[in-house]
Amino acid sequence: MTVSLAFLFALGLITFLAFFGLPMGLAMICGSILYLLMRGQDMGIVAEQFLNGMYSNYIMLAVPLFILAAEIMNSGSLSDRLLKWCDALVGRFRGGLAQVNVLQSIVFAGMSGSAVADAAGSGKMMQHMMTKDDKYTPSYAAALTAATAVIGPIIPPSIPMVLYALVADTSIGYLFLGGLVPGLLMALFLMVQIGITARLKNFPIEAPVPVRQLPRMTWDALPVLMMPVVLMWGIYGGVTTPTEAAAVAAAYALVVSVVVYRSVRAGDFYRSLLISAKTTASIGMLIAGALVFNYVVTIENIPRSLSMLLLSWDLDPLMFLIIVNLILLILGCVLEGTTILLVIVPVLIPTAQALGIDMVHFGVVVVVNIMLGLITPPYGLLLFIMTRISGAPMRALIADVIPFLLGLLLALCLFTFVPETVLWLPKLFGYQGATL
């Protein structure tokens, strides 16, 4: 009987791979249905997994709302005002525009929660600013924009952390807090790297904005800068849940864009709704497929079997985290991040719990790995997006992104080996969790 079930699971997995050309969610559904059909189980299980997973998780509402908030900001003038303020702060230094790219990603990260939204929104403007008058090569500007966009989902709010909380049953609020320091450290690593490169390659210095204009520009950008503050105050002040904070983010972006800046019209808002709906539908399809596929994986007892196998190797927690890093980085070269988060990570969680690894620390390490996969050759999604935006050849873009990737990998090692870089801030807010 065991061999028969193993054969059926292998057949379902082969079917999943055979449908790889289809959307990933649909491929997972097809493979899972074949497995359940051959096993003689009621096909109503598929619908049951959809309904239980998609409609009974209040947390899922945060995903479309954060996406909508990002789209509204991209369609208005919020990103433009943010870039001008960042340029006034750091544009006066050598390689200033490159530093502006990092700084705007830090602020924008507190509003969108999506790396793709950061790259497709403010990234377009940064690409234009950096390549104007041949100040920077298109490939370098695109590589830096892709690398800084990775920071977006690490600093709260974060759509990948919402999905991790879904599969790991972990507090979103503490996950958000856990990502704040690592996100800032990743930005610091990039800024130091840019500073060194700027001197070696003699990057240009921008015309400094007079200091007397800085208060006016800060006031002009204040509604944008206040959005992360409003979100964090709502969540950690006990005013809103993280899901309600996502609704506040979308409403705040709409009010600021329409009432304060008057930069979004009815047609722009409609396009934002349309793009958000399409993006949400694609993510929802992927989550639905993952729910059914994870059900198949669970009844095959794969998470427990893998946990027992890894525990039999007598791994210590740090060695397990190193193995997880390697697995996720390799998978990130060929798989989309949400697929890894929804299909692969749930299999690893039981072992992490058995080893006493804190789930907030594990979640941040996992999300950082998955985000690095977005700029990992050959199939990093952000590489394709920035190639399309910049027109730079993929080969040149990869050559320029590798130094940034190495710097971010160094930051990942810091988060992995020093859990307190992740857990320090949550513990200040009363978090009690496992430590290595």
CSV table of C-alpha atoms in Angstrom, one decimal:
chain,number,residue,atom,x,y,z
A,1,MET,CA,0.0,0.0,0.0
A,2,THR,CA,2.9,2.4,0.8
A,3,VAL,CA,4.5,1.7,-2.6
A,4,SER,CA,1.2,2.3,-4.3
A,5,LEU,CA,0.7,5.7,-2.6
A,6,ALA,CA,4.2,6.7,-3.4
A,7,PHE,CA,3.6,5.8,-7.0
A,8,LEU,CA,0.5,7.9,-7.1
A,9,PHE,CA,2.2,10.8,-5.5
A,10,ALA,CA,5.1,10.5,-8.0
A,11,LEU,CA,2.5,10.4,-10.8
A,12,GLY,CA,0.8,13.6,-9.5
A,13,LEU,CA,4.2,15.3,-9.2
A,14,ILE,CA,5.1,14.3,-12.8
A,15,THR,CA,1.7,15.7,-14.0
A,16,PHE,CA,2.5,19.0,-12.1
A,17,LEU,CA,5.9,19.2,-13.9
A,18,ALA,CA,4.2,18.3,-17.3
A,19,PHE,CA,1.9,21.3,-16.9
A,20,PHE,CA,4.8,23.6,-16.0
A,21,GLY,CA,4.1,25.8,-19.0
A,22,LEU,CA,0.8,26.8,-17.5
A,23,PRO,CA,0.3,29.2,-14.6
A,24,MET,CA,1.9,27.6,-11.6
A,25,GLY,CA,-1.3,27.5,-9.6
A,26,LEU,CA,-3.1,25.7,-12.3
A,27,ALA,CA,-0.3,23.2,-12.7
A,28,MET,CA,-0.4,22.4,-9.0
A,29,ILE,CA,-4.2,21.9,-9.1
A,30,CYS,CA,-3.9,19.6,-12.1
A,31,GLY,CA,-1.3,17.4,-10.5
A,32,SER,CA,-3.1,17.3,-7.2
A,33,ILE,CA,-6.5,16.4,-8.8
A,34,LEU,CA,-4.9,13.5,-10.7
A,35,TYR,CA,-3.4,12.2,-7.4
A,36,LEU,CA,-6.7,12.4,-5.5
A,37,LEU,CA,-8.6,10.9,-8.5
A,38,MET,CA,-6.2,7.9,-8.7
A,39,ARG,CA,-6.4,7.4,-5.0
A,40,GLY,CA,-10.2,7.3,-5.2
A,41,GLN,CA,-10.9,10.3,-2.9
A,42,ASP,CA,-13.8,12.6,-3.2
A,43,MET,CA,-13.1,15.5,-5.6
A,44,GLY,CA,-15.0,17.7,-3.3
A,45,ILE,CA,-11.8,17.8,-1.2
A,46,VAL,CA,-10.4,20.2,-3.8
A,47,ALA,CA,-13.2,22.7,-3.3
A,48,GLU,CA,-13.1,22.2,0.5
A,49,GLN,CA,-9.4,23.1,0.5
A,50,PHE,CA,-10.1,26.2,-1.6
A,51,LEU,CA,-12.9,27.3,0.7
A,52,ASN,CA,-11.2,26.6,4.0
A,53,GLY,CA,-7.9,28.2,2.8
A,54,MET,CA,-9.1,31.2,0.8
A,55,TYR,CA,-12.2,32.3,2.6
A,56,SER,CA,-11.6,31.4,6.3
A,57,ASN,CA,-8.3,33.3,6.5
A,58,TYR,CA,-9.0,36.9,7.4
A,59,ILE,CA,-5.3,37.6,6.9
A,60,MET,CA,-5.6,37.0,3.1
A,61,LEU,CA,-7.5,40.3,2.7
A,62,ALA,CA,-4.2,42.2,3.5
A,63,VAL,CA,-2.7,41.1,0.1
A,64,PRO,CA,-5.0,42.8,-2.3
A,65,LEU,CA,-5.2,45.9,-0.1
A,66,PHE,CA,-1.4,46.4,0.0
A,67,ILE,CA,-1.3,45.8,-3.7
A,68,LEU,CA,-4.0,48.5,-4.3
A,69,ALA,CA,-2.1,51.0,-2.0
A,70,ALA,CA,1.0,50.5,-4.1
A,71,GLU,CA,-0.8,50.9,-7.4
A,72,ILE,CA,-2.5,54.1,-6.2
A,73,MET,CA,0.9,55.6,-5.2
A,74,ASN,CA,2.4,54.6,-8.5
A,75,SER,CA,-0.4,56.3,-10.5
A,76,GLY,CA,-0.2,59.6,-8.5
A,77,SER,CA,2.6,61.9,-7.8
A,78,LEU,CA,3.6,60.4,-4.4
A,79,SER,CA,6.7,58.6,-5.8
A,80,ASP,CA,7.9,61.8,-7.6
A,81,ARG,CA,7.7,63.9,-4.4
A,82,LEU,CA,9.5,61.2,-2.5
A,83,LEU,CA,12.3,61.1,-5.0
A,84,LYS,CA,12.8,64.9,-4.9
A,85,TRP,CA,13.0,64.8,-1.1
A,86,CYS,CA,15.5,61.9,-1.1
A,87,ASP,CA,17.6,63.8,-3.7
A,88,ALA,CA,17.6,66.9,-1.5
A,89,LEU,CA,19.1,64.8,1.4
A,90,VAL,CA,21.8,62.6,-0.3
A,91,GLY,CA,22.0,63.8,-3.9
A,92,ARG,CA,24.9,66.2,-3.0
A,93,PHE,CA,27.3,63.3,-2.3
A,94,ARG,CA,29.4,61.5,-4.8
A,95,GLY,CA,27.2,58.8,-6.4
A,96,GLY,CA,24.3,60.7,-4.9
A,97,LEU,CA,21.7,59.5,-7.3
A,98,ALA,CA,22.6,55.9,-6.6
A,99,GLN,CA,22.2,56.7,-2.8
A,100,VAL,CA,18.9,58.3,-3.6
A,101,ASN,CA,17.8,55.0,-5.2
A,102,VAL,CA,18.5,53.2,-1.9
A,103,LEU,CA,16.9,55.9,0.3
A,104,GLN,CA,13.7,56.0,-1.7
A,105,SER,CA,13.4,52.2,-1.5
A,106,ILE,CA,13.6,52.4,2.3
A,107,VAL,CA,10.7,54.9,2.5
A,108,PHE,CA,8.7,53.3,-0.4
A,109,ALA,CA,9.1,49.9,1.3
A,110,GLY,CA,7.0,51.3,4.2
A,111,MET,CA,4.1,51.8,1.9
A,112,SER,CA,3.8,49.0,-0.7
A,113,GLY,CA,5.1,45.7,0.7
A,114,SER,CA,6.0,44.5,-2.8
A,115,ALA,CA,9.3,44.4,-4.6
A,116,VAL,CA,7.7,44.3,-8.0
A,117,ALA,CA,5.6,47.4,-7.1
A,118,ASP,CA,8.8,49.2,-6.0
A,119,ALA,CA,10.7,48.4,-9.2
A,120,ALA,CA,7.8,49.0,-11.6
A,121,GLY,CA,6.8,52.3,-9.8
A,122,SER,CA,9.5,54.5,-8.4
A,123,GLY,CA,12.1,52.3,-10.2
A,124,LYS,CA,11.0,53.7,-13.6
A,125,MET,CA,11.7,57.2,-12.4
A,126,MET,CA,15.0,56.3,-10.8
A,127,GLN,CA,16.1,54.6,-14.1
A,128,HIS,CA,15.3,57.8,-16.0
A,129,MET,CA,17.0,60.1,-13.4
A,130,MET,CA,20.2,58.0,-13.3
A,131,THR,CA,20.7,57.5,-17.0
A,132,LYS,CA,19.8,61.1,-18.0
A,133,ASP,CA,22.9,62.8,-19.6
A,134,ASP,CA,24.7,59.4,-19.4
A,135,LYS,CA,25.5,59.8,-15.7
A,136,TYR,CA,25.2,56.0,-15.1
A,137,THR,CA,25.0,53.2,-17.5
A,138,PRO,CA,21.5,51.7,-18.1
A,139,SER,CA,22.6,48.3,-16.8
A,140,TYR,CA,24.1,49.7,-13.6
A,141,ALA,CA,21.0,51.8,-12.9
A,142,ALA,CA,18.7,48.9,-13.6
A,143,ALA,CA,20.8,46.5,-11.4
A,144,LEU,CA,20.8,48.9,-8.5
A,145,THR,CA,17.0,49.5,-8.8
A,146,ALA,CA,16.5,45.7,-8.8
A,147,ALA,CA,18.7,45.3,-5.7
A,148,THR,CA,17.0,48.1,-3.8
A,149,ALA,CA,13.6,46.8,-4.7
A,150,VAL,CA,14.5,43.6,-2.8
A,151,ILE,CA,14.4,45.7,0.5
A,152,GLY,CA,10.7,46.5,0.0
A,153,PRO,CA,9.2,43.3,1.3
A,154,ILE,CA,11.6,43.1,4.2
A,155,ILE,CA,10.7,46.4,5.8
A,156,PRO,CA,7.0,46.4,6.9
A,157,PRO,CA,4.4,46.1,5.5
A,158,SER,CA,5.3,43.0,3.6
A,159,ILE,CA,3.1,40.8,1.4
A,160,PRO,CA,5.5,37.8,1.5
A,161,MET,CA,5.5,38.0,5.4
A,162,VAL,CA,1.7,38.0,5.3
A,163,LEU,CA,1.8,34.8,3.2
A,164,TYR,CA,4.5,33.3,5.6
A,165,ALA,CA,2.2,34.1,8.6
A,166,LEU,CA,-0.5,32.2,6.8
A,167,VAL,CA,1.5,29.0,6.3
A,168,ALA,CA,3.4,29.2,9.7
A,169,ASP,CA,0.6,30.4,11.9
A,170,THR,CA,2.9,33.2,13.2
A,171,SER,CA,2.0,36.8,14.3
A,172,ILE,CA,2.2,39.2,11.4
A,173,GLY,CA,2.8,42.1,13.8
A,174,TYR,CA,6.0,40.5,15.2
A,175,LEU,CA,7.1,39.5,11.7
A,176,PHE,CA,6.8,43.0,10.6
A,177,LEU,CA,8.8,44.2,13.5
A,178,GLY,CA,11.4,41.5,12.9
A,179,GLY,CA,11.9,42.7,9.3
A,180,LEU,CA,12.6,46.3,10.1
A,181,VAL,CA,16.2,46.1,11.4
A,182,PRO,CA,17.3,43.6,8.7
A,183,GLY,CA,15.8,45.8,6.0
A,184,LEU,CA,17.7,48.8,7.2
A,185,LEU,CA,20.9,46.8,7.5
A,186,MET,CA,20.5,45.6,3.9
A,187,ALA,CA,20.1,49.2,2.8
A,188,LEU,CA,23.2,50.2,4.8
A,189,PHE,CA,25.2,47.4,3.1
A,190,LEU,CA,24.1,48.7,-0.3
A,191,MET,CA,24.9,52.4,0.6
A,192,VAL,CA,28.4,51.5,1.8
A,193,GLN,CA,29.0,49.5,-1.3
A,194,ILE,CA,27.8,52.4,-3.5
A,195,GLY,CA,30.0,54.8,-1.5
A,196,ILE,CA,33.1,52.7,-2.2
A,197,THR,CA,32.3,52.2,-5.9
A,198,ALA,CA,31.5,55.9,-6.3
A,199,ARG,CA,35.0,56.8,-5.3
A,200,LEU,CA,36.6,54.1,-7.4
A,201,LYS,CA,34.6,54.9,-10.5
A,202,ASN,CA,34.3,58.6,-9.9
A,203,PHE,CA,30.5,58.7,-10.0
A,204,PRO,CA,29.0,62.2,-10.6
A,205,ILE,CA,28.0,64.6,-7.9
A,206,GLU,CA,24.5,66.2,-8.2
A,207,ALA,CA,23.9,69.9,-7.9
A,208,PRO,CA,23.2,70.3,-4.1
A,209,VAL,CA,19.7,71.5,-3.1
A,210,PRO,CA,20.1,74.6,-0.9
A,211,VAL,CA,19.5,73.7,2.8
A,212,ARG,CA,17.0,76.5,3.1
A,213,GLN,CA,14.7,74.6,0.6
A,214,LEU,CA,14.8,71.4,2.6
A,215,PRO,CA,12.1,72.3,5.1
A,216,ARG,CA,9.7,73.2,2.3
A,217,MET,CA,10.5,70.0,0.4
A,218,THR,CA,10.0,68.0,3.6
A,219,TRP,CA,6.7,69.6,4.2
A,220,ASP,CA,5.7,68.9,0.6
A,221,ALA,CA,6.6,65.2,1.0
A,222,LEU,CA,5.3,64.9,4.6
A,223,PRO,CA,2.0,63.2,3.6
A,224,VAL,CA,4.0,60.5,1.8
A,225,LEU,CA,6.5,60.1,4.7
A,226,MET,CA,3.7,59.8,7.2
A,227,MET,CA,2.2,56.7,5.6
A,228,PRO,CA,4.6,54.2,7.2
A,229,VAL,CA,4.2,56.0,10.6
A,230,VAL,CA,0.4,55.7,10.3
A,231,LEU,CA,0.7,52.0,9.5
A,232,MET,CA,3.1,51.2,12.3
A,233,TRP,CA,1.2,53.3,14.9
A,234,GLY,CA,-2.0,51.6,13.9
A,235,ILE,CA,-0.6,48.0,14.2
A,236,TYR,CA,1.6,48.4,17.3
A,237,GLY,CA,-0.6,51.0,19.0
A,238,GLY,CA,-3.4,48.4,19.1
A,239,VAL,CA,-5.7,50.5,16.9
A,240,THR,CA,-5.8,48.1,13.9
A,241,THR,CA,-5.0,44.6,13.0
A,242,PRO,CA,-2.4,44.1,10.2
A,243,THR,CA,-5.3,43.4,7.8
A,244,GLU,CA,-7.1,46.5,8.8
A,245,ALA,CA,-3.9,48.4,8.5
A,246,ALA,CA,-3.7,47.3,4.9
A,247,ALA,CA,-7.2,48.8,4.3
A,248,VAL,CA,-5.9,52.0,6.1
A,249,ALA,CA,-2.9,52.0,3.7
A,250,ALA,CA,-5.1,51.9,0.6
A,251,ALA,CA,-7.5,54.5,1.9
A,252,TYR,CA,-4.6,56.8,3.0
A,253,ALA,CA,-2.9,56.5,-0.4
A,254,LEU,CA,-6.2,57.4,-2.1
A,255,VAL,CA,-7.0,60.4,0.1
A,256,VAL,CA,-3.4,61.8,-0.2
A,257,SER,CA,-3.4,61.3,-4.0
A,258,VAL,CA,-6.9,62.7,-4.6
A,259,VAL,CA,-7.5,65.3,-1.9
A,260,VAL,CA,-4.0,66.5,-0.9
A,261,TYR,CA,-2.0,66.3,-4.1
A,262,ARG,CA,-4.9,66.0,-6.6
A,263,SER,CA,-2.8,63.8,-8.8
A,264,VAL,CA,-5.2,60.9,-9.3
A,265,ARG,CA,-8.3,61.1,-11.5
A,266,ALA,CA,-11.2,58.7,-11.9
A,267,GLY,CA,-9.5,57.0,-14.9
A,268,ASP,CA,-6.2,56.6,-12.9
A,269,PHE,CA,-8.1,55.1,-10.0
A,270,TYR,CA,-10.0,52.7,-12.3
A,271,ARG,CA,-6.7,51.5,-13.8
A,272,SER,CA,-5.2,51.0,-10.3
A,273,LEU,CA,-8.3,48.9,-9.4
A,274,LEU,CA,-7.9,46.9,-12.6
A,275,ILE,CA,-4.2,46.2,-12.2
A,276,SER,CA,-4.7,45.3,-8.5
A,277,ALA,CA,-7.5,42.9,-9.4
A,278,LYS,CA,-5.4,41.1,-12.0
A,279,THR,CA,-2.4,40.9,-9.7
A,280,THR,CA,-4.6,39.6,-6.8
A,281,ALA,CA,-6.2,37.1,-9.1
A,282,SER,CA,-2.9,35.6,-10.2
A,283,ILE,CA,-1.6,35.4,-6.5
A,284,GLY,CA,-5.0,34.0,-5.5
A,285,MET,CA,-4.7,31.3,-8.1
A,286,LEU,CA,-1.3,30.4,-6.9
A,287,ILE,CA,-2.4,30.2,-3.3
A,288,ALA,CA,-5.4,28.1,-4.3
A,289,GLY,CA,-3.1,25.6,-6.1
A,290,ALA,CA,-0.7,25.6,-3.2
A,291,LEU,CA,-3.5,24.8,-0.7
A,292,VAL,CA,-4.5,21.7,-2.7
A,293,PHE,CA,-0.9,20.6,-3.3
A,294,ASN,CA,0.0,21.1,0.4
A,295,TYR,CA,-3.0,18.9,1.3
A,296,VAL,CA,-1.5,16.2,-0.9
A,297,VAL,CA,1.9,16.7,0.6
A,298,THR,CA,0.4,16.5,4.1
A,299,ILE,CA,-1.6,13.3,3.6
A,300,GLU,CA,1.6,11.8,2.2
A,301,ASN,CA,3.2,12.7,5.5
A,302,ILE,CA,6.1,14.3,3.7
A,303,PRO,CA,6.7,17.2,6.2
A,304,ARG,CA,7.0,14.7,9.1
A,305,SER,CA,9.1,12.3,7.1
A,306,LEU,CA,11.5,15.1,6.1
A,307,SER,CA,11.6,16.4,9.7
A,308,MET,CA,12.5,12.9,11.0
A,309,LEU,CA,15.2,12.5,8.3
A,310,LEU,CA,16.8,15.8,9.1
A,311,LEU,CA,16.6,15.3,12.8
A,312,SER,CA,18.3,11.9,12.3
A,313,TRP,CA,21.3,13.7,10.8
A,314,ASP,CA,21.7,15.3,14.3
A,315,LEU,CA,21.8,18.8,12.8
A,316,ASP,CA,22.1,21.8,15.1
A,317,PRO,CA,19.8,24.8,14.4
A,318,LEU,CA,22.5,26.9,12.7
A,319,MET,CA,23.5,24.0,10.4
A,320,PHE,CA,19.8,23.6,9.5
A,321,LEU,CA,19.5,27.3,8.7
A,322,ILE,CA,22.5,27.1,6.5
A,323,ILE,CA,21.0,24.2,4.6
A,324,VAL,CA,17.7,26.1,4.3
A,325,ASN,CA,19.5,29.1,2.9
A,326,LEU,CA,21.3,27.0,0.3
A,327,ILE,CA,18.0,25.2,-0.7
A,328,LEU,CA,16.0,28.4,-1.0
A,329,LEU,CA,18.8,30.3,-2.9
A,330,ILE,CA,19.1,27.5,-5.4
A,331,LEU,CA,15.3,27.2,-5.8
A,332,GLY,CA,15.2,31.0,-6.2
A,333,CYS,CA,17.2,30.6,-9.4
A,334,VAL,CA,14.4,28.7,-11.1
A,335,LEU,CA,11.1,29.2,-9.2
A,336,GLU,CA,8.9,32.1,-8.4
A,337,GLY,CA,9.1,33.3,-4.8
A,338,THR,CA,5.4,32.9,-3.9
A,339,THR,CA,5.6,29.3,-5.1
A,340,ILE,CA,8.6,28.6,-2.8
A,341,LEU,CA,6.8,30.3,0.1
A,342,LEU,CA,3.6,28.4,-0.3
A,343,VAL,CA,4.9,25.0,-1.3
A,344,ILE,CA,8.5,24.5,-0.1
A,345,VAL,CA,8.5,26.4,3.2
A,346,PRO,CA,5.6,24.6,4.8
A,347,VAL,CA,7.6,21.3,4.4
A,348,LEU,CA,10.6,22.9,6.3
A,349,ILE,CA,8.6,24.5,9.1
A,350,PRO,CA,8.1,21.3,11.2
A,351,THR,CA,11.8,20.6,11.3
A,352,ALA,CA,12.6,24.2,12.3
A,353,GLN,CA,10.1,24.0,15.1
A,354,ALA,CA,11.5,20.6,16.3
A,355,LEU,CA,15.0,22.2,16.4
A,356,GLY,CA,13.7,25.1,18.6
A,357,ILE,CA,14.2,27.8,15.9
A,358,ASP,CA,12.2,30.9,16.5
A,359,MET,CA,9.4,31.2,13.9
A,360,VAL,CA,9.8,35.0,13.5
A,361,HIS,CA,13.6,34.6,13.0
A,362,PHE,CA,13.0,31.7,10.5
A,363,GLY,CA,10.3,33.7,8.7
A,364,VAL,CA,12.6,36.8,8.1
A,365,VAL,CA,15.4,34.5,7.0
A,366,VAL,CA,13.1,32.7,4.6
A,367,VAL,CA,11.6,36.0,3.2
A,368,VAL,CA,15.1,37.5,2.7
A,369,ASN,CA,16.1,34.4,0.8
A,370,ILE,CA,13.0,34.5,-1.4
A,371,MET,CA,13.5,38.2,-2.2
A,372,LEU,CA,17.2,37.5,-3.2
A,373,GLY,CA,15.8,35.0,-5.6
A,374,LEU,CA,14.2,37.9,-7.5
A,375,ILE,CA,17.6,39.1,-8.5
A,376,THR,CA,19.3,35.7,-8.8
A,377,PRO,CA,20.3,34.7,-12.4
A,378,PRO,CA,19.1,33.2,-14.6
A,379,TYR,CA,15.3,33.6,-13.8
A,380,GLY,CA,15.1,36.4,-11.3
A,381,LEU,CA,11.8,38.2,-11.9
A,382,LEU,CA,13.2,41.7,-11.1
A,383,LEU,CA,16.0,41.1,-13.7
A,384,PHE,CA,13.4,40.6,-16.4
A,385,ILE,CA,11.3,43.6,-15.3
A,386,MET,CA,14.3,45.9,-15.2
A,387,THR,CA,15.6,44.6,-18.6
A,388,ARG,CA,12.2,45.6,-20.0
A,389,ILE,CA,12.2,49.0,-18.3
A,390,SER,CA,15.8,49.9,-19.0
A,391,GLY,CA,16.4,48.3,-22.4
A,392,ALA,CA,19.8,47.1,-21.1
A,393,PRO,CA,21.0,43.7,-22.2
A,394,MET,CA,20.4,40.9,-19.7
A,395,ARG,CA,24.1,39.9,-19.7
A,396,ALA,CA,25.2,43.4,-18.8
A,397,LEU,CA,22.5,43.7,-16.1
A,398,ILE,CA,23.5,40.4,-14.5
A,399,ALA,CA,27.2,41.5,-14.5
A,400,ASP,CA,26.2,44.7,-12.6
A,401,VAL,CA,23.8,43.0,-10.2
A,402,ILE,CA,26.2,40.3,-8.9
A,403,PRO,CA,28.2,42.7,-6.7
A,404,PHE,CA,25.0,43.9,-5.1
A,405,LEU,CA,23.7,40.3,-4.7
A,406,LEU,CA,27.0,39.4,-2.9
A,407,GLY,CA,26.6,42.3,-0.5
A,408,LEU,CA,23.0,41.3,0.3
A,409,LEU,CA,24.1,37.7,0.8
A,410,LEU,CA,26.6,38.9,3.3
A,411,ALA,CA,23.7,40.7,5.1
A,412,LEU,CA,21.7,37.4,5.0
A,413,CYS,CA,24.6,35.6,6.7
A,414,LEU,CA,24.4,38.2,9.5
A,415,PHE,CA,20.7,37.7,10.0
A,416,THR,CA,21.2,33.9,10.0
A,417,PHE,CA,24.0,33.7,12.5
A,418,VAL,CA,22.9,36.5,14.8
A,419,PRO,CA,19.1,36.0,15.5
A,420,GLU,CA,19.0,39.1,17.7
A,421,THR,CA,19.3,41.3,14.6
A,422,VAL,CA,15.8,40.0,13.8
A,423,LEU,CA,14.4,39.4,17.3
A,424,TRP,CA,15.7,42.5,19.2
A,425,LEU,CA,12.8,44.8,18.1
A,426,PRO,CA,10.0,42.3,18.6
A,427,LYS,CA,11.3,41.6,22.1
A,428,LEU,CA,11.1,45.3,22.9
A,429,PHE,CA,7.4,45.0,22.2
A,430,GLY,CA,6.9,42.0,24.4
A,431,TYR,CA,7.6,39.1,22.0
A,432,GLN,CA,8.4,35.8,23.8
A,433,GLY,CA,9.9,33.2,21.4
A,434,ALA,CA,12.4,30.4,21.0
A,435,THR,CA,16.0,31.3,20.7
A,436,LEU,CA,19.0,29.3,19.4
